[in-house]
PDB file of C-alpha atoms in Angstrom:
ATOM      1  CA  MET A  30      35.471  -8.095 -49.114  1.00 43.00           C
ATOM      2  CA  SER A  31      33.611 -11.358 -48.672  1.00 49.00           C
ATOM      3  CA  HIS A  32      35.717 -14.202 -47.207  1.00 68.00           C
ATOM      4  CA  SER A  33      33.436 -16.884 -47.608  1.00 89.00           C
ATOM      5  CA  LEU A  34      35.580 -19.536 -49.224  1.00 94.00           C
ATOM      6  CA  ASP A  35      34.604 -23.120 -49.633  1.00 95.00           C
ATOM      7  CA  ASP A  36      36.794 -26.072 -49.847  1.00 95.00           C
ATOM      8  CA  TYR A  37      37.322 -25.959 -53.699  1.00 96.00           C
ATOM      9  CA  ASP A  38      38.376 -22.289 -53.205  1.00 96.00           C
ATOM     10  CA  TYR A  39      41.072 -23.226 -50.719  1.00 96.00           C
ATOM     11  CA  LYS A  40      42.191 -26.107 -53.067  1.00 96.00           C
ATOM     12  CA  ILE A  41      42.538 -23.605 -55.976  1.00 96.00           C
ATOM     13  CA  LEU A  42      44.362 -21.232 -53.779  1.00 95.00           C
ATOM     14  CA  GLN A  43      46.921 -23.820 -52.541  1.00 93.00           C
ATOM     15  CA  HIS A  44      47.559 -25.198 -55.892  1.00 93.00           C
ATOM     16  CA  LEU A  45      48.083 -21.731 -57.457  1.00 94.00           C
ATOM     17  CA  GLN A  46      50.283 -20.762 -54.496  1.00 89.00           C
ATOM     18  CA  SER A  47      52.640 -23.567 -55.446  1.00 85.00           C
ATOM     19  CA  ASN A  48      52.414 -22.979 -59.192  1.00 89.00           C
ATOM     20  CA  GLY A  49      50.814 -19.995 -60.531  1.00 91.00           C
ATOM     21  CA  ARG A  50      51.332 -20.989 -64.238  1.00 92.00           C
ATOM     22  CA  LEU A  51      48.504 -23.764 -63.905  1.00 94.00           C
ATOM     23  CA  SER A  52      46.200 -23.301 -66.694  1.00 95.00           C
ATOM     24  CA  ASN A  53      42.364 -23.438 -65.774  1.00 94.00           C
ATOM     25  CA  GLN A  54      42.127 -26.936 -67.375  1.00 96.00           C
ATOM     26  CA  GLU A  55      45.100 -28.217 -65.312  1.00 96.00           C
ATOM     27  CA  LEU A  56      43.818 -26.731 -62.107  1.00 96.00           C
ATOM     28  CA  ALA A  57      40.118 -28.097 -62.719  1.00 96.00           C
ATOM     29  CA  GLU A  58      41.543 -31.456 -63.100  1.00 96.00           C
ATOM     30  CA  ILE A  59      43.610 -31.226 -59.964  1.00 96.00           C
ATOM     31  CA  VAL A  60      40.841 -29.956 -57.696  1.00 96.00           C
ATOM     32  CA  GLY A  61      38.039 -31.869 -59.397  1.00 96.00           C
ATOM     33  CA  LEU A  62      35.754 -29.251 -61.121  1.00 96.00           C
ATOM     34  CA  SER A  63      34.892 -28.602 -64.780  1.00 96.00           C
ATOM     35  CA  THR A  64      37.123 -26.049 -66.599  1.00 96.00           C
ATOM     36  CA  SER A  65      34.503 -23.358 -66.645  1.00 96.00           C
ATOM     37  CA  GLN A  66      33.601 -23.731 -63.082  1.00 96.00           C
ATOM     38  CA  CYS A  67      37.329 -23.601 -62.074  1.00 96.00           C
ATOM     39  CA  SER A  68      37.798 -20.596 -64.305  1.00 96.00           C
ATOM     40  CA  ARG A  69      34.830 -18.666 -62.694  1.00 96.00           C
ATOM     41  CA  ARG A  70      36.129 -19.465 -59.307  1.00 96.00           C
ATOM     42  CA  ARG A  71      39.600 -18.279 -60.092  1.00 96.00           C
ATOM     43  CA  ILE A  72      38.157 -15.003 -61.596  1.00 95.00           C
ATOM     44  CA  ALA A  73      35.939 -14.384 -58.515  1.00 95.00           C
ATOM     45  CA  LEU A  74      39.041 -15.063 -56.160  1.00 96.00           C
ATOM     46  CA  GLU A  75      40.970 -12.546 -57.993  1.00 95.00           C
ATOM     47  CA  GLN A  76      38.042 -10.076 -57.888  1.00 95.00           C
ATOM     48  CA  LYS A  77      37.644 -10.609 -54.062  1.00 95.00           C
ATOM     49  CA  GLY A  78      41.507  -9.888 -53.715  1.00 94.00           C
ATOM     50  CA  MET A  79      42.039 -13.340 -52.230  1.00 95.00           C
ATOM     51  CA  ILE A  80      44.789 -13.742 -55.329  1.00 95.00           C
ATOM     52  CA  MET A  81      46.789 -10.701 -55.138  1.00 93.00           C
ATOM     53  CA  GLY A  82      49.065 -11.399 -58.082  1.00 90.00           C
ATOM     54  CA  TYR A  83      51.244 -13.707 -60.064  1.00 88.00           C
ATOM     55  CA  TYR A  84      54.975 -13.319 -60.489  1.00 83.00           C
ATOM     56  CA  ALA A  85      58.045 -15.507 -61.337  1.00 82.00           C
ATOM     57  CA  GLN A  86      60.262 -16.820 -58.509  1.00 78.00           C
ATOM     58  CA  LEU A  87      63.796 -16.075 -59.671  1.00 78.00           C
ATOM     59  CA  HIS A  88      66.976 -17.957 -58.644  1.00 75.00           C
ATOM     60  CA  PRO A  89      69.085 -15.774 -56.614  1.00 75.00           C
ATOM     61  CA  HIS A  90      71.753 -15.853 -59.145  1.00 78.00           C
ATOM     62  CA  ALA A  91      69.315 -14.586 -61.783  1.00 83.00           C
ATOM     63  CA  GLU A  92      68.533 -11.306 -59.580  1.00 83.00           C
ATOM     64  CA  LYS A  93      70.161  -8.056 -60.207  1.00 84.00           C
ATOM     65  CA  GLN A  94      70.232  -7.591 -56.375  1.00 86.00           C
ATOM     66  CA  PRO A  95      71.408 -10.860 -55.110  1.00 88.00           C
ATOM     67  CA  ILE A  96      72.228 -10.034 -51.593  1.00 93.00           C
ATOM     68  CA  MET A  97      69.194 -10.311 -49.203  1.00 94.00           C
ATOM     69  CA  GLY A  98      68.853  -8.848 -45.595  1.00 97.00           C
ATOM     70  CA  MET A  99      66.355  -8.459 -42.740  1.00 98.00           C
ATOM     71  CA  ILE A 100      66.305  -5.281 -41.054  1.00 98.00           C
ATOM     72  CA  GLU A 101      64.401  -5.138 -37.663  1.00 97.00           C
ATOM     73  CA  ILE A 102      63.249  -1.921 -36.312  1.00 96.00           C
ATOM     74  CA  LYS A 103      62.052  -0.834 -32.820  1.00 95.00           C
ATOM     75  CA  PHE A 104      60.694   2.622 -32.471  1.00 93.00           C
ATOM     76  CA  GLN A 105      61.400   4.617 -29.453  1.00 91.00           C
ATOM     77  CA  HIS A 106      58.397   6.797 -29.557  1.00 85.00           C
ATOM     78  CA  TYR A 107      55.386   5.819 -31.761  1.00 81.00           C
ATOM     79  CA  SER A 108      53.485   8.530 -33.302  1.00 88.00           C
ATOM     80  CA  LEU A 109      51.190   8.884 -36.477  1.00 91.00           C
ATOM     81  CA  GLU A 110      53.724  11.203 -37.796  1.00 90.00           C
ATOM     82  CA  THR A 111      56.514   8.440 -37.184  1.00 90.00           C
ATOM     83  CA  LEU A 112      54.393   5.847 -38.846  1.00 92.00           C
ATOM     84  CA  GLU A 113      53.375   7.909 -41.911  1.00 93.00           C
ATOM     85  CA  LYS A 114      57.163   8.786 -42.500  1.00 94.00           C
ATOM     86  CA  PHE A 115      58.217   5.272 -42.406  1.00 95.00           C
ATOM     87  CA  LEU A 116      55.465   3.641 -44.229  1.00 96.00           C
ATOM     88  CA  GLY A 117      55.972   6.323 -47.104  1.00 96.00           C
ATOM     89  CA  PHE A 118      59.597   5.519 -47.311  1.00 96.00           C
ATOM     90  CA  VAL A 119      59.183   1.748 -47.275  1.00 96.00           C
ATOM     91  CA  LYS A 120      56.393   2.061 -49.891  1.00 96.00           C
ATOM     92  CA  ASP A 121      58.584   4.051 -52.300  1.00 95.00           C
ATOM     93  CA  GLU A 122      61.891   2.189 -51.781  1.00 97.00           C
ATOM     94  CA  PRO A 123      62.457  -0.632 -54.245  1.00 95.00           C
ATOM     95  CA  MET A 124      65.133  -2.386 -52.315  1.00 96.00           C
ATOM     96  CA  ILE A 125      62.619  -3.102 -49.465  1.00 97.00           C
ATOM     97  CA  ARG A 126      60.705  -6.029 -50.910  1.00 95.00           C
ATOM     98  CA  GLU A 127      58.527  -6.959 -47.874  1.00 95.00           C
ATOM     99  CA  VAL A 128      57.490  -5.255 -44.621  1.00 97.00           C
ATOM    100  CA  TYR A 129      55.980  -7.154 -41.577  1.00 97.00           C
ATOM    101  CA  LYS A 130      54.633  -5.540 -38.342  1.00 97.00           C
ATOM    102  CA  LEU A 131      55.518  -7.699 -35.446  1.00 96.00           C
ATOM    103  CA  THR A 132      54.784  -8.411 -31.827  1.00 96.00           C
ATOM    104  CA  GLY A 133      57.894  -9.032 -29.655  1.00 94.00           C
ATOM    105  CA  SER A 134      61.241  -7.361 -29.495  1.00 94.00           C
ATOM    106  CA  TYR A 135      60.817  -5.314 -32.706  1.00 96.00           C
ATOM    107  CA  ASP A 136      57.908  -3.358 -34.382  1.00 95.00           C
ATOM    108  CA  TYR A 137      58.712  -4.095 -37.830  1.00 97.00           C
ATOM    109  CA  VAL A 138      61.038  -6.410 -39.959  1.00 98.00           C
ATOM    110  CA  LEU A 139      61.935  -5.432 -43.550  1.00 98.00           C
ATOM    111  CA  LYS A 140      63.167  -7.987 -46.239  1.00 97.00           C
ATOM    112  CA  VAL A 141      65.469  -6.010 -48.418  1.00 97.00           C
ATOM    113  CA  THR A 142      67.596  -6.880 -51.460  1.00 95.00           C
ATOM    114  CA  VAL A 143      70.707  -4.982 -52.550  1.00 96.00           C
ATOM    115  CA  GLU A 144      73.484  -5.357 -55.176  1.00 94.00           C
ATOM    116  CA  ASP A 145      76.237  -5.203 -52.769  1.00 94.00           C
ATOM    117  CA  LEU A 146      77.153  -4.379 -48.964  1.00 95.00           C
ATOM    118  CA  GLU A 147      77.744  -0.753 -49.839  1.00 97.00           C
ATOM    119  CA  GLN A 148      74.187  -0.354 -51.133  1.00 96.00           C
ATOM    120  CA  MET A 149      72.931  -2.160 -47.902  1.00 97.00           C
ATOM    121  CA  SER A 150      74.948   0.372 -45.861  1.00 96.00           C
ATOM    122  CA  GLN A 151      73.350   3.243 -47.989  1.00 97.00           C
ATOM    123  CA  LEU A 152      69.783   1.919 -47.333  1.00 97.00           C
ATOM    124  CA  ILE A 153      70.448   1.695 -43.477  1.00 95.00           C
ATOM    125  CA  ASN A 154      71.775   5.388 -43.607  1.00 95.00           C
ATOM    126  CA  GLN A 155      68.531   6.447 -45.453  1.00 95.00           C
ATOM    127  CA  LEU A 156      66.598   4.655 -42.794  1.00 94.00           C
ATOM    128  CA  MET A 157      68.598   6.378 -40.094  1.00 92.00           C
ATOM    129  CA  SER A 158      68.283   9.799 -41.509  1.00 92.00           C
ATOM    130  CA  LEU A 159      64.241   9.619 -41.673  1.00 92.00           C
ATOM    131  CA  ASN A 160      64.550  11.021 -38.190  1.00 87.00           C
ATOM    132  CA  ILE A 161      61.664   8.631 -36.991  1.00 90.00           C
ATOM    133  CA  ASN A 162      62.878   7.966 -33.518  1.00 87.00           C
ATOM    134  CA  ILE A 163      64.327   4.516 -34.047  1.00 91.00           C
ATOM    135  CA  GLY A 164      65.206   3.113 -30.576  1.00 89.00           C
ATOM    136  CA  ASN A 165      66.664  -0.168 -31.685  1.00 91.00           C
ATOM    137  CA  PHE A 166      67.922  -1.459 -35.136  1.00 92.00           C
ATOM    138  CA  ASN A 167      69.264  -4.776 -36.207  1.00 96.00           C
ATOM    139  CA  THR A 168      70.442  -5.990 -39.554  1.00 96.00           C
ATOM    140  CA  SER A 169      71.154  -9.523 -40.722  1.00 97.00           C
ATOM    141  CA  ILE A 170      72.516 -10.666 -44.117  1.00 96.00           C
ATOM    142  CA  VAL A 171      70.857 -13.998 -45.324  1.00 94.00           C
ATOM    143  CA  LEU A 172      73.686 -16.249 -46.134  1.00 93.00           C
ATOM    144  CA  GLU A 173      71.481 -19.021 -47.825  1.00 89.00           C
ATOM    145  CA  ARG A 174      67.960 -19.153 -48.908  1.00 86.00           C
ATOM    146  CA  VAL A 175      66.858 -22.690 -47.670  1.00 88.00           C
ATOM    147  CA  LYS A 176      63.085 -22.442 -48.420  1.00 86.00           C
ATOM    148  CA  GLU A 177      61.251 -19.597 -49.951  1.00 82.00           C
ATOM    149  CA  ASN A 178      57.520 -19.272 -51.220  1.00 75.00           C
ATOM    150  CA  HIS A 179      56.938 -22.848 -50.438  1.00 73.00           C
ATOM    151  CA  GLN A 180      60.031 -24.130 -52.453  1.00 74.00           C
ATOM    152  CA  MET A 181      63.137 -25.779 -51.214  1.00 81.00           C
ATOM    153  CA  MET A 182      66.164 -23.761 -52.409  1.00 77.00           C
ATOM    154  CA  ILE A 183      68.765 -26.107 -51.268  1.00 70.00           C
ATOM    155  CA  GLY A 184      69.659 -28.684 -54.048  1.00 63.00           C
ATOM    156  CA  VAL A 185      68.885 -26.256 -56.780  1.00 53.00           C
ATOM    157  CA  THR A 186      71.502 -26.654 -59.338  1.00 52.00           C
ATOM    158  CA  HIS A 187      73.839 -23.476 -59.869  1.00 48.00           C
ATOM    159  CA  ASP A 188      74.598 -24.099 -63.573  1.00 48.00           C
TER     160      ASP A 188
END
């Protein structure tokens, strides 16, 4: 995968990250290219894997699983078997939205969404029953989404 991106590519990516619904014509006007040039660049960025997908950002009240939590995991003993079990579980579990490998006190942080606290407890129990040598584990419930995906969430109407 070639990463040779120029200023126009970065402008296209920046604007699509803020608004993935921009048409090629709108995007071309913003970045200063012809519509056909912009379209070709956008397709090339998708083919290179620089644009991994498009999605709708939902308001928390519109989500079926409105409770968000962060689960931090520190492994006691790190092995290939442990990693394969863990990654297999997080790949297949729909309540786990994002997974980040970290430096610092914890090895991984999971961004999860659940319908209620009982479902959060069930997810935690599933993680603990994997038998993957978890040495330290911390769960936090998100009280308020302040900024998400470059969008400020505070001040959004709830009507």
